[in-house]
Amino acid sequence: LAKTTQPISMDSYEGQEVNITCSHNNIATNDYITWYQQFPSQGPRFIIQGYKTKVTNEVASLFIPADRKSSTLSLPRVSLSDTAVYYCLVGDIAGNNRKLIWGLGTSLAVNP
Amino acid sequence: DTGVSQDPRHKITKRGQNVTFRCDPISEHNRLYWYRQTLGQGPEFLTYFQNEAQLEKSRLLSDRFSAERPKGSFSTLEIQRTEQGDSAMYLCASSSGLAGDEQYFGPGTRLTVT
C-alpha cells in the first residue's frame, strides 16, 4: 500500500489560492489519488480524485505529474469555511483490497 | 447530511462493558467501511464489507471487536470488554463501488470509556 506524506499544517488568508502537495513515491500502476476534507467532529468528505494529469471540479483542482509520485490539491480563493484537515489517499479503487491508509492530513487554517 | 447515519452519536461506558454501534449506509451502496479516529490522527481502517461479506479486517483489530452486516444493509460494530484505549470516534462510510468509489461518511459515534 502506498504511503503518503503531506505537510502537517498550512496557513493562508481569505481570497488566496492554496496548494497542498502530497508525496506518494511508491504509488502503484492501479492506484488512484483521492483527497478528502474533514471538519472537527464530522466525518471526512470527498473532494476530488484523479489518476494522471489534471482534474477539476466545482471546488478544487488536482494536478498530477507524469511520474505520479506526487500530487497537488489546489483550492482557489479560499474562505474561512475552508479551514479543515485535508487528507491525501492513494489506493486501488477497483481492487478487492480496500484498506486505504490515512495519514495525519494537512491542517489548513484560513485567516481573515 | 451525506445519507449515512450512525447511532448513537455519543456513548459513555464503563471499562469492561460491551457496546454496539449501528450504521445505516446509503441504501444502494454495496460497500461499507468502519474506521476509528482519535484526536489529531487520521481515520484508521477497521473493516470493510462488500454486501454482507466481510472482505477485509485490520490486523490491529483485536478479538474484542466484531462487525456484521446482515443482508448487506445496515451494519453493527460491537466492542466487548471495553478498555480506555477504545475511546475514539468510530466512523462508518459507504460507497457504490463504481467509478471513483467515493466514500460517504456518517457523523460518527464518539465513544468514551471511563
Tab-separated table of N, CA, C and O in Angstrom, chain B residues 7-63:
chain	number	residue	atom	x	y	z
B	7	ASP	N	-25.700	5.478	14.876
B	7	ASP	CA	-26.396	5.565	16.152
B	7	ASP	C	-25.717	4.673	17.181
B	7	ASP	O	-25.354	3.532	16.854
B	8	PRO	N	-25.472	5.167	18.402
B	8	PRO	CA	-25.752	6.528	18.855
B	8	PRO	C	-24.677	7.503	18.375
B	8	PRO	O	-23.669	7.088	17.804
B	9	ARG	N	-24.866	8.766	18.613
B	9	ARG	CA	-23.848	9.756	18.276
B	9	ARG	C	-22.784	9.823	19.360
B	9	ARG	O	-21.620	10.103	19.082
B	10	HIS	N	-23.188	9.579	20.581
B	10	HIS	CA	-22.254	9.575	21.700
B	10	HIS	C	-22.573	8.392	22.600
B	10	HIS	O	-23.743	8.040	22.776
B	11	LYS	N	-21.521	7.813	23.170
B	11	LYS	CA	-21.699	6.700	24.091
B	11	LYS	C	-20.647	6.797	25.171
B	11	LYS	O	-19.452	6.881	24.870
B	12	ILE	N	-21.091	6.813	26.416
B	12	ILE	CA	-20.183	6.771	27.549
B	12	ILE	C	-20.408	5.450	28.249
B	12	ILE	O	-21.549	5.102	28.567
B	13	THR	N	-19.350	4.711	28.466
B	13	THR	CA	-19.480	3.420	29.096
B	13	THR	C	-18.341	3.192	30.079
B	13	THR	O	-17.308	3.866	30.019
B	14	LYS	N	-18.562	2.273	30.974
B	14	LYS	CA	-17.520	1.946	31.939
B	14	LYS	C	-16.649	0.826	31.383
B	14	LYS	O	-17.126	-0.049	30.635
B	15	ARG	N	-15.405	0.866	31.760
B	15	ARG	CA	-14.458	-0.161	31.336
B	15	ARG	C	-15.002	-1.549	31.644
B	15	ARG	O	-15.542	-1.800	32.727
B	16	GLY	N	-14.886	-2.422	30.671
B	16	GLY	CA	-15.358	-3.790	30.856
B	16	GLY	C	-16.736	-4.059	30.279
B	16	GLY	O	-17.116	-5.223	30.113
B	17	GLN	N	-17.472	-3.013	29.975
B	17	GLN	CA	-18.803	-3.176	29.403
B	17	GLN	C	-18.707	-3.418	27.903
B	17	GLN	O	-17.717	-3.076	27.254
B	18	ASN	N	-19.774	-3.987	27.348
B	18	ASN	CA	-19.859	-4.173	25.903
B	18	ASN	C	-20.670	-3.035	25.297
B	18	ASN	O	-21.623	-2.542	25.905
B	19	VAL	N	-20.298	-2.617	24.102
B	19	VAL	CA	-21.054	-1.586	23.400
B	19	VAL	C	-21.284	-2.026	21.954
B	19	VAL	O	-20.485	-2.776	21.383
B	20	THR	N	-22.381	-1.545	21.388
B	20	THR	CA	-22.697	-1.850	19.992
B	20	THR	C	-23.111	-0.571	19.284
B	20	THR	O	-23.935	0.190	19.799
B	21	PHE	N	-22.540	-0.364	18.113
B	21	PHE	CA	-22.872	0.793	17.309
B	21	PHE	C	-23.545	0.330	16.019
B	21	PHE	O	-23.240	-0.735	15.500
B	22	ARG	N	-24.403	1.193	15.498
B	22	ARG	CA	-25.107	0.855	14.263
B	22	ARG	C	-24.798	1.874	13.177
B	22	ARG	O	-24.666	3.068	13.444
B	23	CYS	N	-24.720	1.389	11.955
B	23	CYS	CA	-24.518	2.252	10.789
B	23	CYS	C	-25.545	1.890	9.720
B	23	CYS	O	-25.695	0.717	9.368
B	24	ASP	N	-26.231	2.899	9.231
B	24	ASP	CA	-27.142	2.711	8.102
B	24	ASP	C	-26.553	3.421	6.895
B	24	ASP	O	-26.514	4.657	6.857
B	25	PRO	N	-26.091	2.669	5.912
B	25	PRO	CA	-25.454	3.290	4.739
B	25	PRO	C	-26.496	3.816	3.770
B	25	PRO	O	-27.698	3.624	3.953
B	26	ILE	N	-26.019	4.473	2.728
B	26	ILE	CA	-26.891	4.854	1.627
B	26	ILE	C	-27.424	3.570	1.012
B	26	ILE	O	-26.660	2.630	0.765
B	27	SER	N	-28.712	3.505	0.783
B	27	SER	CA	-29.374	2.229	0.504
B	27	SER	C	-28.813	1.482	-0.707
B	27	SER	O	-28.721	0.260	-0.704
B	28	GLU	N	-28.410	2.190	-1.739
B	28	GLU	CA	-27.942	1.478	-2.931
B	28	GLU	C	-26.453	1.169	-2.896
B	28	GLU	O	-25.920	0.573	-3.834
B	29	HIS	N	-25.765	1.536	-1.827
B	29	HIS	CA	-24.332	1.284	-1.724
B	29	HIS	C	-24.066	-0.135	-1.240
B	29	HIS	O	-24.629	-0.593	-0.243
B	30	ASN	N	-23.171	-0.836	-1.944
B	30	ASN	CA	-22.890	-2.208	-1.534
B	30	ASN	C	-21.608	-2.319	-0.700
B	30	ASN	O	-21.341	-3.368	-0.117
B	31	ARG	N	-20.829	-1.250	-0.623
B	31	ARG	CA	-19.617	-1.301	0.188
B	31	ARG	C	-19.830	-0.510	1.467
B	31	ARG	O	-20.400	0.582	1.445
B	32	LEU	N	-19.326	-1.062	2.571
B	32	LEU	CA	-19.446	-0.396	3.869
B	32	LEU	C	-18.138	-0.545	4.628
B	32	LEU	O	-17.551	-1.625	4.663
B	33	TYR	N	-17.689	0.542	5.225
B	33	TYR	CA	-16.411	0.585	5.923
B	33	TYR	C	-16.614	1.065	7.355
B	33	TYR	O	-17.469	1.906	7.625
B	34	TRP	N	-15.792	0.550	8.249
B	34	TRP	CA	-15.695	1.073	9.605
B	34	TRP	C	-14.279	1.594	9.827
B	34	TRP	O	-13.292	0.936	9.449
B	35	TYR	N	-14.186	2.771	10.453
B	35	TYR	CA	-12.909	3.374	10.795
B	35	TYR	C	-12.965	3.808	12.265
B	35	TYR	O	-14.029	4.028	12.837
B	36	ARG	N	-11.784	3.964	12.835
B	36	ARG	CA	-11.645	4.544	14.165
B	36	ARG	C	-10.720	5.749	14.041
B	36	ARG	O	-9.720	5.699	13.322
B	37	GLN	N	-11.084	6.823	14.737
B	37	GLN	CA	-10.259	8.028	14.670
B	37	GLN	C	-10.085	8.615	16.060
B	37	GLN	O	-11.058	8.847	16.778
B	38	THR	N	-8.843	8.855	16.434
B	38	THR	CA	-8.546	9.532	17.684
B	38	THR	C	-8.082	10.949	17.375
B	38	THR	O	-7.716	11.275	16.242
B	39	LEU	N	-8.091	11.785	18.394
B	39	LEU	CA	-7.811	13.204	18.220
B	39	LEU	C	-6.438	13.437	17.585
B	39	LEU	O	-5.442	12.894	18.038
B	40	GLY	N	-6.438	14.206	16.514
B	40	GLY	CA	-5.187	14.559	15.858
B	40	GLY	C	-4.661	13.528	14.883
B	40	GLY	O	-3.598	13.728	14.282
B	41	GLN	N	-5.394	12.431	14.738
B	41	GLN	CA	-4.970	11.372	13.825
B	41	GLN	C	-5.955	11.232	12.676
B	41	GLN	O	-7.111	11.636	12.781
B	42	GLY	N	-5.502	10.641	11.589
B	42	GLY	CA	-6.410	10.337	10.502
B	42	GLY	C	-7.232	9.101	10.825
B	42	GLY	O	-6.917	8.368	11.769
B	43	PRO	N	-8.297	8.873	10.081
B	43	PRO	CA	-9.095	7.659	10.298
B	43	PRO	C	-8.239	6.407	10.120
B	43	PRO	O	-7.419	6.331	9.217
B	44	GLU	N	-8.469	5.424	10.982
B	44	GLU	CA	-7.748	4.163	10.925
B	44	GLU	C	-8.720	3.076	10.480
B	44	GLU	O	-9.755	2.857	11.108
B	45	PHE	N	-8.390	2.410	9.393
B	45	PHE	CA	-9.259	1.376	8.839
B	45	PHE	C	-9.460	0.242	9.843
B	45	PHE	O	-8.507	-0.248	10.437
B	46	LEU	N	-10.718	-0.185	10.004
B	46	LEU	CA	-11.017	-1.332	10.866
B	46	LEU	C	-11.458	-2.534	10.040
B	46	LEU	O	-10.903	-3.622	10.159
B	47	THR	N	-12.492	-2.323	9.200
B	47	THR	CA	-13.005	-3.442	8.438
B	47	THR	C	-13.832	-2.947	7.262
B	47	THR	O	-14.208	-1.777	7.213
B	48	TYR	N	-14.109	-3.861	6.320
B	48	TYR	CA	-14.779	-3.498	5.079
B	48	TYR	C	-15.698	-4.633	4.640
B	48	TYR	O	-15.325	-5.798	4.715
B	49	PHE	N	-16.898	-4.270	4.217
B	49	PHE	CA	-17.882	-5.227	3.719
B	49	PHE	C	-18.200	-4.932	2.259
B	49	PHE	O	-18.334	-3.779	1.856
B	50	GLN	N	-18.348	-5.987	1.490
B	50	GLN	CA	-18.931	-5.916	0.155
B	50	GLN	C	-20.238	-6.691	0.274
B	50	GLN	O	-20.224	-7.913	0.417
B	51	ASN	N	-21.335	-5.976	0.222
B	51	ASN	CA	-22.640	-6.560	0.562
B	51	ASN	C	-22.560	-7.147	1.968
B	51	ASN	O	-22.172	-6.455	2.880
B	52	GLU	N	-22.898	-8.415	2.151
B	52	GLU	CA	-22.867	-8.969	3.508
B	52	GLU	C	-21.538	-9.627	3.848
B	52	GLU	O	-21.331	-10.056	4.985
B	53	ALA	N	-20.634	-9.692	2.889
B	53	ALA	CA	-19.359	-10.369	3.100
B	53	ALA	C	-18.313	-9.418	3.682
B	53	ALA	O	-18.056	-8.351	3.125
B	54	GLN	N	-17.714	-9.843	4.776
B	54	GLN	CA	-16.635	-9.063	5.385
B	54	GLN	C	-15.339	-9.460	4.697
B	54	GLN	O	-14.784	-10.524	4.958
B	55	LEU	N	-14.834	-8.593	3.821
B	55	LEU	CA	-13.709	-8.941	2.969
B	55	LEU	C	-12.358	-8.587	3.545
B	55	LEU	O	-11.345	-9.138	3.129
B	56	GLU	N	-12.323	-7.673	4.461
B	56	GLU	CA	-11.038	-7.218	4.975
B	56	GLU	C	-11.210	-6.795	6.421
B	56	GLU	O	-12.200	-6.147	6.768
B	57	LYS	N	-10.252	-7.172	7.239
B	57	LYS	CA	-10.291	-6.811	8.651
B	57	LYS	C	-8.889	-6.438	9.072
B	57	LYS	O	-7.947	-7.204	8.833
B	58	SER	N	-8.733	-5.286	9.684
B	58	SER	CA	-7.418	-4.831	10.084
B	58	SER	C	-6.813	-5.765	11.127
B	58	SER	O	-7.501	-6.225	12.040
B	59	ARG	N	-5.509	-5.999	10.989
B	59	ARG	CA	-4.828	-6.823	11.995
B	59	ARG	C	-4.733	-6.104	13.319
B	59	ARG	O	-4.453	-6.714	14.359
B	60	LEU	N	-4.966	-4.788	13.279
B	60	LEU	CA	-4.954	-4.016	14.516
B	60	LEU	C	-6.209	-4.276	15.338
B	60	LEU	O	-6.256	-3.949	16.522
B	61	LEU	N	-7.211	-4.865	14.701
B	61	LEU	CA	-8.480	-5.099	15.371
B	61	LEU	C	-8.371	-6.328	16.247
B	61	LEU	O	-8.140	-7.436	15.755
B	62	SER	N	-8.529	-6.141	17.536
B	62	SER	CA	-8.409	-7.277	18.440
B	62	SER	C	-9.663	-8.137	18.362
B	62	SER	O	-10.657	-7.769	17.739
B	63	ASP	N	-9.606	-9.283	19.018
B	63	ASP	CA	-10.741	-10.201	19.019
B	63	ASP	C	-11.936	-9.615	19.763
B	63	ASP	O	-13.029	-10.164	19.699
